[in-house]
Amino acid sequence: MSSASTPRIPFSVEFYPPRDEEAEERLWRAARVFADLGAAFVSVTYGAGGSTRDRTLRITRSISESTSLLPIAHLTAVGHSRDELCALIDAYGEAGVTQILALRGDPPGDPLGEWVPHPDGLLYSKQLVELIHERGDFEVGVASFPEGHYRASSLEHDAEVLVEKLRAGAEYSITQMFFDVDDYLRLRDRAVAADPEQGAKPIIPGLMPVTSLRSVRRMLELSGSSLPKALEKRLTAAAGTGAEEDRAAVREVGIEFATELCERLISEGAPCLHFNTLNFSRATQEVLANLGMAPAVGAGGGVVLA
Ligand SMILES: Cc1cc2nc3c(=O)[nH]c(=O)nc-3n(C[C@H](O)[C@H](O)[C@H](O)COP(=O)(O)OP(=O)(O)OC[C@H]3O[C@@H](n4cnc5c(N)ncnc54)[C@H](O)[C@@H]3O)c2cc1C
């Protein structure tokens, strides 16, 4: 599985804003690990419908002020008026957070439910990209979808939407979590076919080493993505037939699979590997260590383990 000859490429991580003190301590432990490992950036999610507005701002500001990591603040348009969005964007600028991932967001409560824009708000994330650029000197990223956004009328239209967001001034996209490299490669091809110049901007693969079958199923259900049949079979076999899944066995398969996925992405020229960490560092570090991009977990070197 591990390969000393795998070339090193940048990696980055996603955090979510913690709800309590214990969760916050975990985030800072993970932040120290990833700072030591040289993460290219850390993106911090924005809770459904703006529910973490203040926490996302506070955490990204603290990352910017007290670590060597580059924070990217996710910002969603859902539920906000244009004026509220302007105030939020300005607050990021004042906090020294100049990187924003511009998203539309999902309907709060039921992510797959009907989308209703705020009466004084925005309809699509492309407009948020434009608004952010109007407010100041920000670098903006957007979302992309290897399996197509679940509301897209076709994969071709989905790619059109992506290049429109890039034309509006986004510099790169980060993908929805996926488990089939071919989906990522086909998205890349569709984006270049839709617009050779814009489509060539970095499409950063969003990844997650599976450590729990139950929780990954739940996350995929909410995002409209899927597990490839072969992986689902391997994970289900590892989970066993007991009332509780065998977490250690699932984790082993999840990390092995994520390593294989990353190896293929690296060989296919992915610009960066972006890990959805749930504010834990260990599984991601194990994958990076398998790739020869980090010391093994527990191998010293001053890395604080979570
Ligand atoms: C990397 C990543 C990070 C995320 N982080 C968060 C987060 O922190 N918080 C959160 O709440 N959600 C987050 N999401 C989820 C995201 O908000 C949802 O997937 C949302 O449904 C789509 O957002 P978008 O920015 O792609 O929307 P848009 O680009 O606006 O697209 C939304 C839908 O409208 C369609 N569309 C767009 N433009 C047009 C047009 N001109 N004409 C017709 N149809 C159009 C698209 O095909 C798509 O179906 C994230 C997703 C990704 C991939």
mmCIF file of N, CA, C and O in Angstrom, residues 83-175:
data_model
loop_
_atom_site.group_PDB
_atom_site.id
_atom_site.type_symbol
_atom_site.label_atom_id
_atom_site.label_comp_id
_atom_site.label_asym_id
_atom_site.label_seq_id
_atom_site.Cartn_x
_atom_site.Cartn_y
_atom_site.Cartn_z
ATOM 1 N N ASP A 83 -27.388 42.564 2.372
ATOM 2 C CA ASP A 83 -26.727 43.438 3.349
ATOM 3 C C ASP A 83 -26.015 42.624 4.433
ATOM 4 O O ASP A 83 -24.909 42.955 4.859
ATOM 5 N N GLU A 84 -26.687 41.556 4.869
ATOM 6 C CA GLU A 84 -26.040 40.705 5.898
ATOM 7 C C GLU A 84 -24.764 40.071 5.331
ATOM 8 O O GLU A 84 -23.744 39.977 6.018
ATOM 9 N N LEU A 85 -24.852 39.632 4.083
ATOM 10 C CA LEU A 85 -23.662 39.019 3.469
ATOM 11 C C LEU A 85 -22.535 40.046 3.362
ATOM 12 O O LEU A 85 -21.377 39.728 3.661
ATOM 13 N N CYS A 86 -22.885 41.278 2.984
ATOM 14 C CA CYS A 86 -21.858 42.329 2.881
ATOM 15 C C CYS A 86 -21.187 42.534 4.237
ATOM 16 O O CYS A 86 -19.955 42.627 4.334
ATOM 17 N N ALA A 87 -22.012 42.580 5.302
ATOM 18 C CA ALA A 87 -21.457 42.804 6.643
ATOM 19 C C ALA A 87 -20.531 41.648 7.030
ATOM 20 O O ALA A 87 -19.460 41.863 7.628
ATOM 21 N N LEU A 88 -20.938 40.433 6.673
ATOM 22 C CA LEU A 88 -20.112 39.268 7.014
ATOM 23 C C LEU A 88 -18.783 39.285 6.257
ATOM 24 O O LEU A 88 -17.723 39.015 6.828
ATOM 25 N N ILE A 89 -18.869 39.593 4.975
ATOM 26 C CA ILE A 89 -17.646 39.626 4.152
ATOM 27 C C ILE A 89 -16.699 40.695 4.707
ATOM 28 O O ILE A 89 -15.501 40.464 4.870
ATOM 29 N N ASP A 90 -17.270 41.848 5.054
ATOM 30 C CA ASP A 90 -16.431 42.925 5.610
ATOM 31 C C ASP A 90 -15.796 42.484 6.933
ATOM 32 O O ASP A 90 -14.634 42.796 7.208
ATOM 33 N N ALA A 91 -16.571 41.743 7.732
ATOM 34 C CA ALA A 91 -16.031 41.281 9.023
ATOM 35 C C ALA A 91 -14.844 40.340 8.788
ATOM 36 O O ALA A 91 -13.844 40.391 9.520
ATOM 37 N N TYR A 92 -14.923 39.496 7.755
ATOM 38 C CA TYR A 92 -13.767 38.632 7.442
ATOM 39 C C TYR A 92 -12.568 39.478 7.055
ATOM 40 O O TYR A 92 -11.447 39.248 7.521
ATOM 41 N N GLY A 93 -12.819 40.469 6.196
ATOM 42 C CA GLY A 93 -11.718 41.334 5.769
ATOM 43 C C GLY A 93 -11.058 41.999 6.974
ATOM 44 O O GLY A 93 -9.828 42.012 7.103
ATOM 45 N N GLU A 94 -11.890 42.509 7.898
ATOM 46 C CA GLU A 94 -11.349 43.195 9.082
ATOM 47 C C GLU A 94 -10.582 42.219 9.980
ATOM 48 O O GLU A 94 -9.651 42.594 10.674
ATOM 49 N N ALA A 95 -10.996 40.938 9.969
ATOM 50 C CA ALA A 95 -10.322 39.932 10.807
ATOM 51 C C ALA A 95 -9.051 39.399 10.128
ATOM 52 O O ALA A 95 -8.379 38.524 10.665
ATOM 53 N N GLY A 96 -8.751 39.891 8.943
ATOM 54 C CA GLY A 96 -7.540 39.437 8.240
ATOM 55 C C GLY A 96 -7.737 38.108 7.528
ATOM 56 O O GLY A 96 -6.771 37.452 7.139
ATOM 57 N N VAL A 97 -8.998 37.691 7.373
ATOM 58 C CA VAL A 97 -9.280 36.426 6.664
ATOM 59 C C VAL A 97 -9.643 36.800 5.223
ATOM 60 O O VAL A 97 -10.709 37.345 4.964
ATOM 61 N N THR A 98 -8.731 36.531 4.324
ATOM 62 C CA THR A 98 -8.908 37.021 2.947
ATOM 63 C C THR A 98 -9.234 35.902 1.960
ATOM 64 O O THR A 98 -9.261 36.130 0.757
ATOM 65 N N GLN A 99 -9.441 34.707 2.487
ATOM 66 C CA GLN A 99 -9.768 33.551 1.642
ATOM 67 C C GLN A 99 -11.184 33.111 1.991
ATOM 68 O O GLN A 99 -11.464 32.786 3.147
ATOM 69 N N ILE A 100 -12.057 33.071 0.995
ATOM 70 C CA ILE A 100 -13.447 32.653 1.257
ATOM 71 C C ILE A 100 -13.871 31.600 0.239
ATOM 72 O O ILE A 100 -13.588 31.720 -0.956
ATOM 73 N N LEU A 101 -14.552 30.554 0.736
ATOM 74 C CA LEU A 101 -15.170 29.560 -0.153
ATOM 75 C C LEU A 101 -16.641 29.944 -0.272
ATOM 76 O O LEU A 101 -17.382 29.892 0.716
ATOM 77 N N ALA A 102 -17.047 30.381 -1.467
ATOM 78 C CA ALA A 102 -18.394 30.931 -1.671
ATOM 79 C C ALA A 102 -19.370 29.825 -2.065
ATOM 80 O O ALA A 102 -19.182 29.144 -3.070
ATOM 81 N N LEU A 103 -20.421 29.672 -1.254
ATOM 82 C CA LEU A 103 -21.374 28.569 -1.443
ATOM 83 C C LEU A 103 -22.802 29.091 -1.361
ATOM 84 O O LEU A 103 -23.059 30.111 -0.725
ATOM 85 N N ARG A 104 -23.698 28.339 -1.973
ATOM 86 C CA ARG A 104 -25.096 28.744 -1.825
ATOM 87 C C ARG A 104 -25.676 28.246 -0.509
ATOM 88 O O ARG A 104 -26.520 28.890 0.103
ATOM 89 N N GLY A 105 -25.241 27.075 -0.071
ATOM 90 C CA GLY A 105 -25.832 26.475 1.127
ATOM 91 C C GLY A 105 -27.083 25.694 0.766
ATOM 92 O O GLY A 105 -27.617 25.824 -0.341
ATOM 93 N N ASP A 106 -27.512 24.862 1.708
ATOM 94 C CA ASP A 106 -28.723 24.045 1.510
ATOM 95 C C ASP A 106 -29.828 24.572 2.403
ATOM 96 O O ASP A 106 -29.567 25.237 3.397
ATOM 97 N N PRO A 107 -31.080 24.237 2.064
ATOM 98 C CA PRO A 107 -32.178 24.670 2.933
ATOM 99 C C PRO A 107 -31.967 24.137 4.354
ATOM 100 O O PRO A 107 -31.685 22.951 4.519
ATOM 101 N N PRO A 108 -32.043 25.019 5.375
ATOM 102 C CA PRO A 108 -31.847 24.532 6.744
ATOM 103 C C PRO A 108 -32.932 23.524 7.119
ATOM 104 O O PRO A 108 -34.049 23.624 6.623
ATOM 105 N N GLY A 109 -32.593 22.576 7.952
ATOM 106 C CA GLY A 109 -33.576 21.562 8.361
ATOM 107 C C GLY A 109 -33.499 20.356 7.450
ATOM 108 O O GLY A 109 -33.060 19.297 7.865
ATOM 109 N N ASP A 110 -33.864 20.518 6.191
ATOM 110 C CA ASP A 110 -33.817 19.403 5.249
ATOM 111 C C ASP A 110 -32.937 19.806 4.065
ATOM 112 O O ASP A 110 -33.385 20.477 3.138
ATOM 113 N N PRO A 111 -31.659 19.377 4.097
ATOM 114 C CA PRO A 111 -30.718 19.804 3.056
ATOM 115 C C PRO A 111 -31.198 19.456 1.644
ATOM 116 O O PRO A 111 -30.855 20.139 0.689
ATOM 117 N N LEU A 112 -31.993 18.392 1.532
ATOM 118 C CA LEU A 112 -32.444 17.994 0.194
ATOM 119 C C LEU A 112 -33.824 18.583 -0.125
ATOM 120 O O LEU A 112 -34.414 18.288 -1.163
ATOM 121 N N GLY A 113 -34.331 19.439 0.782
ATOM 122 C CA GLY A 113 -35.659 20.025 0.583
ATOM 123 C C GLY A 113 -35.658 21.151 -0.445
ATOM 124 O O GLY A 113 -34.631 21.459 -1.056
ATOM 125 N N GLU A 114 -36.821 21.794 -0.573
ATOM 126 C CA GLU A 114 -36.964 22.835 -1.595
ATOM 127 C C GLU A 114 -36.088 24.055 -1.258
ATOM 128 O O GLU A 114 -36.053 24.503 -0.113
ATOM 129 N N TRP A 115 -35.413 24.575 -2.260
ATOM 130 C CA TRP A 115 -34.555 25.752 -2.059
ATOM 131 C C TRP A 115 -35.395 27.015 -2.202
ATOM 132 O O TRP A 115 -36.045 27.237 -3.229
ATOM 133 N N VAL A 116 -35.385 27.848 -1.146
ATOM 134 C CA VAL A 116 -36.135 29.103 -1.221
ATOM 135 C C VAL A 116 -35.155 30.242 -0.941
ATOM 136 O O VAL A 116 -34.600 30.332 0.162
ATOM 137 N N PRO A 117 -34.910 31.131 -1.926
ATOM 138 C CA PRO A 117 -33.948 32.211 -1.667
ATOM 139 C C PRO A 117 -34.495 33.216 -0.664
ATOM 140 O O PRO A 117 -35.713 33.382 -0.551
ATOM 141 N N HIS A 118 -33.615 33.864 0.072
ATOM 142 C CA HIS A 118 -34.004 34.984 0.936
ATOM 143 C C HIS A 118 -34.580 36.077 0.024
ATOM 144 O O HIS A 118 -34.026 36.329 -1.055
ATOM 145 N N PRO A 119 -35.679 36.763 0.448
ATOM 146 C CA PRO A 119 -36.295 37.761 -0.434
ATOM 147 C C PRO A 119 -35.323 38.869 -0.865
ATOM 148 O O PRO A 119 -35.456 39.403 -1.966
ATOM 149 N N ASP A 120 -34.358 39.196 0.012
ATOM 150 C CA ASP A 120 -33.376 40.225 -0.375
ATOM 151 C C ASP A 120 -31.997 39.600 -0.583
ATOM 152 O O ASP A 120 -30.968 40.267 -0.431
ATOM 153 N N GLY A 121 -31.996 38.304 -0.861
ATOM 154 C CA GLY A 121 -30.713 37.603 -0.928
ATOM 155 C C GLY A 121 -30.293 37.226 -2.329
ATOM 156 O O GLY A 121 -30.735 37.824 -3.316
ATOM 157 N N LEU A 122 -29.456 36.213 -2.424
ATOM 158 C CA LEU A 122 -28.891 35.787 -3.701
ATOM 159 C C LEU A 122 -29.508 34.464 -4.128
ATOM 160 O O LEU A 122 -29.962 33.678 -3.287
ATOM 161 N N LEU A 123 -29.467 34.214 -5.432
ATOM 162 C CA LEU A 123 -30.068 32.982 -5.953
ATOM 163 C C LEU A 123 -29.033 31.869 -6.116
ATOM 164 O O LEU A 123 -29.304 30.715 -5.829
ATOM 165 N N TYR A 124 -27.846 32.234 -6.602
ATOM 166 C CA TYR A 124 -26.799 31.238 -6.865
ATOM 167 C C TYR A 124 -25.467 31.699 -6.285
ATOM 168 O O TYR A 124 -25.237 32.902 -6.120
ATOM 169 N N SER A 125 -24.579 30.735 -6.062
ATOM 170 C CA SER A 125 -23.296 31.097 -5.434
ATOM 171 C C SER A 125 -22.433 31.967 -6.351
ATOM 172 O O SER A 125 -21.564 32.697 -5.869
ATOM 173 N N LYS A 126 -22.668 31.891 -7.655
ATOM 174 C CA LYS A 126 -21.923 32.769 -8.571
ATOM 175 C C LYS A 126 -22.083 34.247 -8.145
ATOM 176 O O LYS A 126 -21.138 35.037 -8.191
ATOM 177 N N GLN A 127 -23.297 34.593 -7.706
ATOM 178 C CA GLN A 127 -23.526 35.984 -7.280
ATOM 179 C C GLN A 127 -22.744 36.305 -6.011
ATOM 180 O O GLN A 127 -22.331 37.439 -5.797
ATOM 181 N N LEU A 128 -22.548 35.272 -5.181
ATOM 182 C CA LEU A 128 -21.768 35.498 -3.953
ATOM 183 C C LEU A 128 -20.299 35.725 -4.316
ATOM 184 O O LEU A 128 -19.625 36.570 -3.711
ATOM 185 N N VAL A 129 -19.808 34.989 -5.308
ATOM 186 C CA VAL A 129 -18.423 35.203 -5.769
ATOM 187 C C VAL A 129 -18.267 36.662 -6.191
ATOM 188 O O VAL A 129 -17.317 37.352 -5.796
ATOM 189 N N GLU A 130 -19.245 37.146 -6.965
ATOM 190 C CA GLU A 130 -19.166 38.536 -7.455
ATOM 191 C C GLU A 130 -19.220 39.527 -6.289
ATOM 192 O O GLU A 130 -18.459 40.486 -6.242
ATOM 193 N N LEU A 131 -20.134 39.254 -5.350
ATOM 194 C CA LEU A 131 -20.290 40.159 -4.212
ATOM 195 C C LEU A 131 -19.006 40.243 -3.382
ATOM 196 O O LEU A 131 -18.585 41.320 -2.955
ATOM 197 N N ILE A 132 -18.390 39.084 -3.154
ATOM 198 C CA ILE A 132 -17.154 39.068 -2.342
ATOM 199 C C ILE A 132 -16.079 39.924 -3.028
ATOM 200 O O ILE A 132 -15.406 40.730 -2.382
ATOM 201 N N HIS A 133 -15.961 39.773 -4.345
ATOM 202 C CA HIS A 133 -14.949 40.579 -5.053
ATOM 203 C C HIS A 133 -15.273 42.066 -5.004
ATOM 204 O O HIS A 133 -14.379 42.900 -4.929
ATOM 205 N N GLU A 134 -16.578 42.384 -5.015
ATOM 206 C CA GLU A 134 -16.955 43.808 -4.923
ATOM 207 C C GLU A 134 -16.533 44.413 -3.585
ATOM 208 O O GLU A 134 -16.286 45.601 -3.480
ATOM 209 N N ARG A 135 -16.512 43.566 -2.536
ATOM 210 C CA ARG A 135 -16.285 44.108 -1.185
ATOM 211 C C ARG A 135 -14.809 44.305 -0.863
ATOM 212 O O ARG A 135 -14.490 44.946 0.137
ATOM 213 N N GLY A 136 -13.906 43.674 -1.626
ATOM 214 C CA GLY A 136 -12.493 43.861 -1.268
ATOM 215 C C GLY A 136 -11.584 42.864 -1.944
ATOM 216 O O GLY A 136 -11.982 42.137 -2.860
ATOM 217 N N ASP A 137 -10.376 42.805 -1.405
ATOM 218 C CA ASP A 137 -9.331 42.013 -2.032
ATOM 219 C C ASP A 137 -9.322 40.607 -1.426
ATOM 220 O O ASP A 137 -8.547 40.324 -0.517
ATOM 221 N N PHE A 138 -10.201 39.759 -1.918
ATOM 222 C CA PHE A 138 -10.303 38.395 -1.396
ATOM 223 C C PHE A 138 -9.918 37.391 -2.488
ATOM 224 O O PHE A 138 -10.108 37.668 -3.674
ATOM 225 N N GLU A 139 -9.424 36.230 -2.055
ATOM 226 C CA GLU A 139 -9.291 35.112 -2.997
ATOM 227 C C GLU A 139 -10.479 34.185 -2.741
ATOM 228 O O GLU A 139 -10.758 33.841 -1.586
ATOM 229 N N VAL A 140 -11.160 33.812 -3.813
ATOM 230 C CA VAL A 140 -12.427 33.099 -3.649
ATOM 231 C C VAL A 140 -12.358 31.720 -4.317
ATOM 232 O O VAL A 140 -11.870 31.576 -5.437
ATOM 233 N N GLY A 141 -12.880 30.721 -3.599
ATOM 234 C CA GLY A 141 -13.042 29.381 -4.159
ATOM 235 C C GLY A 141 -14.517 29.033 -4.181
ATOM 236 O O GLY A 141 -15.342 29.731 -3.584
ATOM 237 N N VAL A 142 -14.849 27.962 -4.890
ATOM 238 C CA VAL A 142 -16.249 27.522 -4.976
ATOM 239 C C VAL A 142 -16.318 25.998 -4.854
ATOM 240 O O VAL A 142 -15.290 25.327 -4.845
ATOM 241 N N ALA A 143 -17.550 25.486 -4.821
ATOM 242 C CA ALA A 143 -17.749 24.036 -4.718
ATOM 243 C C ALA A 143 -17.869 23.421 -6.106
ATOM 244 O O ALA A 143 -18.383 24.054 -7.035
ATOM 245 N N SER A 144 -17.414 22.166 -6.230
ATOM 246 C CA SER A 144 -17.656 21.410 -7.470
ATOM 247 C C SER A 144 -18.076 19.990 -7.090
ATOM 248 O O SER A 144 -17.862 19.552 -5.952
ATOM 249 N N PHE A 145 -18.654 19.291 -8.059
ATOM 250 C CA PHE A 145 -19.364 18.045 -7.729
ATOM 251 C C PHE A 145 -19.030 16.916 -8.708
ATOM 252 O O PHE A 145 -19.580 16.864 -9.809
ATOM 253 N N PRO A 146 -18.117 16.019 -8.316
ATOM 254 C CA PRO A 146 -17.731 14.922 -9.219
ATOM 255 C C PRO A 146 -18.928 14.090 -9.694
ATOM 256 O O PRO A 146 -18.935 13.617 -10.833
ATOM 257 N N GLU A 147 -19.929 13.922 -8.848
ATOM 258 C CA GLU A 147 -21.103 13.144 -9.283
ATOM 259 C C GLU A 147 -22.215 14.061 -9.781
ATOM 260 O O GLU A 147 -23.344 13.614 -10.002
ATOM 261 N N GLY A 148 -21.930 15.340 -9.914
ATOM 262 C CA GLY A 148 -22.951 16.318 -10.284
ATOM 263 C C GLY A 148 -23.710 16.756 -9.040
ATOM 264 O O GLY A 148 -23.956 15.943 -8.141
ATOM 265 N N HIS A 149 -24.069 18.052 -8.963
ATOM 266 C CA HIS A 149 -24.880 18.520 -7.833
ATOM 267 C C HIS A 149 -26.245 17.842 -7.930
ATOM 268 O O HIS A 149 -26.775 17.668 -9.026
ATOM 269 N N TYR A 150 -26.795 17.473 -6.792
ATOM 270 C CA TYR A 150 -28.026 16.672 -6.832
ATOM 271 C C TYR A 150 -29.206 17.424 -7.471
ATOM 272 O O TYR A 150 -30.184 16.813 -7.876
ATOM 273 N N ARG A 151 -29.127 18.751 -7.580
ATOM 274 C CA ARG A 151 -30.206 19.506 -8.232
ATOM 275 C C ARG A 151 -29.896 19.804 -9.704
ATOM 276 O O ARG A 151 -30.710 20.433 -10.372
ATOM 277 N N ALA A 152 -28.708 19.437 -10.178
ATOM 278 C CA ALA A 152 -28.327 19.804 -11.552
ATOM 279 C C ALA A 152 -29.155 19.012 -12.560
ATOM 280 O O ALA A 152 -29.428 17.828 -12.348
ATOM 281 N N SER A 153 -29.534 19.670 -13.659
ATOM 282 C CA SER A 153 -30.380 18.983 -14.646
ATOM 283 C C SER A 153 -29.574 17.956 -15.434
ATOM 284 O O SER A 153 -30.121 16.976 -15.926
ATOM 285 N N SER A 154 -28.260 18.162 -15.589
ATOM 286 C CA SER A 154 -27.404 17.180 -16.264
ATOM 287 C C SER A 154 -25.965 17.430 -15.813
ATOM 288 O O SER A 154 -25.652 18.498 -15.271
ATOM 289 N N LEU A 155 -25.093 16.471 -16.070
ATOM 290 C CA LEU A 155 -23.695 16.646 -15.685
ATOM 291 C C LEU A 155 -23.068 17.780 -16.500
ATOM 292 O O LEU A 155 -22.209 18.513 -16.010
ATOM 293 N N GLU A 156 -23.524 17.939 -17.743
ATOM 294 C CA GLU A 156 -22.981 19.007 -18.600
ATOM 295 C C GLU A 156 -23.373 20.380 -18.028
ATOM 296 O O GLU A 156 -22.567 21.294 -17.957
ATOM 297 N N HIS A 157 -24.650 20.486 -17.595
ATOM 298 C CA HIS A 157 -25.080 21.759 -17.019
ATOM 299 C C HIS A 157 -24.335 22.039 -15.710
ATOM 300 O O HIS A 157 -23.945 23.178 -15.422
ATOM 301 N N ASP A 158 -24.118 20.989 -14.956
ATOM 302 C CA ASP A 158 -23.362 21.106 -13.710
ATOM 303 C C ASP A 158 -21.967 21.690 -13.990
ATOM 304 O O ASP A 158 -21.491 22.573 -13.261
ATOM 305 N N ALA A 159 -21.327 21.213 -15.070
ATOM 306 C CA ALA A 159 -19.992 21.723 -15.419
ATOM 307 C C ALA A 159 -20.082 23.174 -15.891
ATOM 308 O O ALA A 159 -19.200 23.989 -15.593
ATOM 309 N N GLU A 160 -21.169 23.505 -16.613
ATOM 310 C CA GLU A 160 -21.382 24.895 -17.035
ATOM 311 C C GLU A 160 -21.464 25.808 -15.814
ATOM 312 O O GLU A 160 -20.896 26.898 -15.793
ATOM 313 N N VAL A 161 -22.227 25.356 -14.804
ATOM 314 C CA VAL A 161 -22.366 26.147 -13.573
ATOM 315 C C VAL A 161 -20.990 26.367 -12.933
ATOM 316 O O VAL A 161 -20.650 27.471 -12.514
ATOM 317 N N LEU A 162 -20.191 25.309 -12.898
ATOM 318 C CA LEU A 162 -18.853 25.449 -12.302
ATOM 319 C C LEU A 162 -18.034 26.491 -13.066
ATOM 320 O O LEU A 162 -17.450 27.393 -12.454
ATOM 321 N N VAL A 163 -17.997 26.397 -14.400
ATOM 322 C CA VAL A 163 -17.135 27.353 -15.112
ATOM 323 C C VAL A 163 -17.699 28.774 -15.027
ATOM 324 O O VAL A 163 -16.935 29.743 -15.024
ATOM 325 N N GLU A 164 -19.016 28.902 -14.892
ATOM 326 C CA GLU A 164 -19.604 30.242 -14.682
ATOM 327 C C GLU A 164 -19.077 30.846 -13.375
ATOM 328 O O GLU A 164 -18.791 32.034 -13.292
ATOM 329 N N LYS A 165 -18.987 30.011 -12.331
ATOM 330 C CA LYS A 165 -18.497 30.499 -11.033
ATOM 331 C C LYS A 165 -17.018 30.897 -11.159
ATOM 332 O O LYS A 165 -16.571 31.877 -10.572
ATOM 333 N N LEU A 166 -16.277 30.127 -11.959
ATOM 334 C CA LEU A 166 -14.854 30.440 -12.150
ATOM 335 C C LEU A 166 -14.704 31.717 -12.973
ATOM 336 O O LEU A 166 -13.883 32.583 -12.666
ATOM 337 N N ARG A 167 -15.559 31.856 -13.996
ATOM 338 C CA ARG A 167 -15.523 33.100 -14.804
ATOM 339 C C ARG A 167 -15.860 34.311 -13.953
ATOM 340 O O ARG A 167 -15.362 35.406 -14.187
ATOM 341 N N ALA A 168 -16.726 34.110 -12.952
ATOM 342 C CA ALA A 168 -17.132 35.228 -12.085
ATOM 343 C C ALA A 168 -16.004 35.655 -11.146
ATOM 344 O O ALA A 168 -16.150 36.624 -10.403
ATOM 345 N N GLY A 169 -14.899 34.906 -11.143
ATOM 346 C CA GLY A 169 -13.747 35.340 -10.343
ATOM 347 C C GLY A 169 -13.272 34.330 -9.309
ATOM 348 O O GLY A 169 -12.374 34.645 -8.528
ATOM 349 N N ALA A 170 -13.851 33.125 -9.301
ATOM 350 C CA ALA A 170 -13.316 32.108 -8.382
ATOM 351 C C ALA A 170 -12.000 31.583 -8.966
ATOM 352 O O ALA A 170 -11.851 31.466 -10.178
ATOM 353 N N GLU A 171 -11.059 31.299 -8.054
ATOM 354 C CA GLU A 171 -9.723 30.878 -8.509
ATOM 355 C C GLU A 171 -9.578 29.371 -8.561
ATOM 356 O O GLU A 171 -8.644 28.855 -9.171
ATOM 357 N N TYR A 172 -10.437 28.671 -7.845
ATOM 358 C CA TYR A 172 -10.294 27.206 -7.740
ATOM 359 C C TYR A 172 -11.623 26.665 -7.227
ATOM 360 O O TYR A 172 -12.500 27.428 -6.770
ATOM 361 N N SER A 173 -11.767 25.347 -7.290
ATOM 362 C CA SER A 173 -12.921 24.732 -6.612
ATOM 363 C C SER A 173 -12.437 23.597 -5.728
ATOM 364 O O SER A 173 -11.356 23.037 -5.945
ATOM 365 N N ILE A 174 -13.241 23.304 -4.722
ATOM 366 C CA ILE A 174 -13.015 22.112 -3.879
ATOM 367 C C ILE A 174 -14.215 21.210 -4.113
ATOM 368 O O ILE A 174 -15.363 21.679 -4.116
ATOM 369 N N THR A 175 -13.963 19.927 -4.305
ATOM 370 C CA THR A 175 -15.082 19.050 -4.647
ATOM 371 C C THR A 175 -15.810 18.524 -3.418
ATOM 372 O O THR A 175 -15.241 18.434 -2.319
#
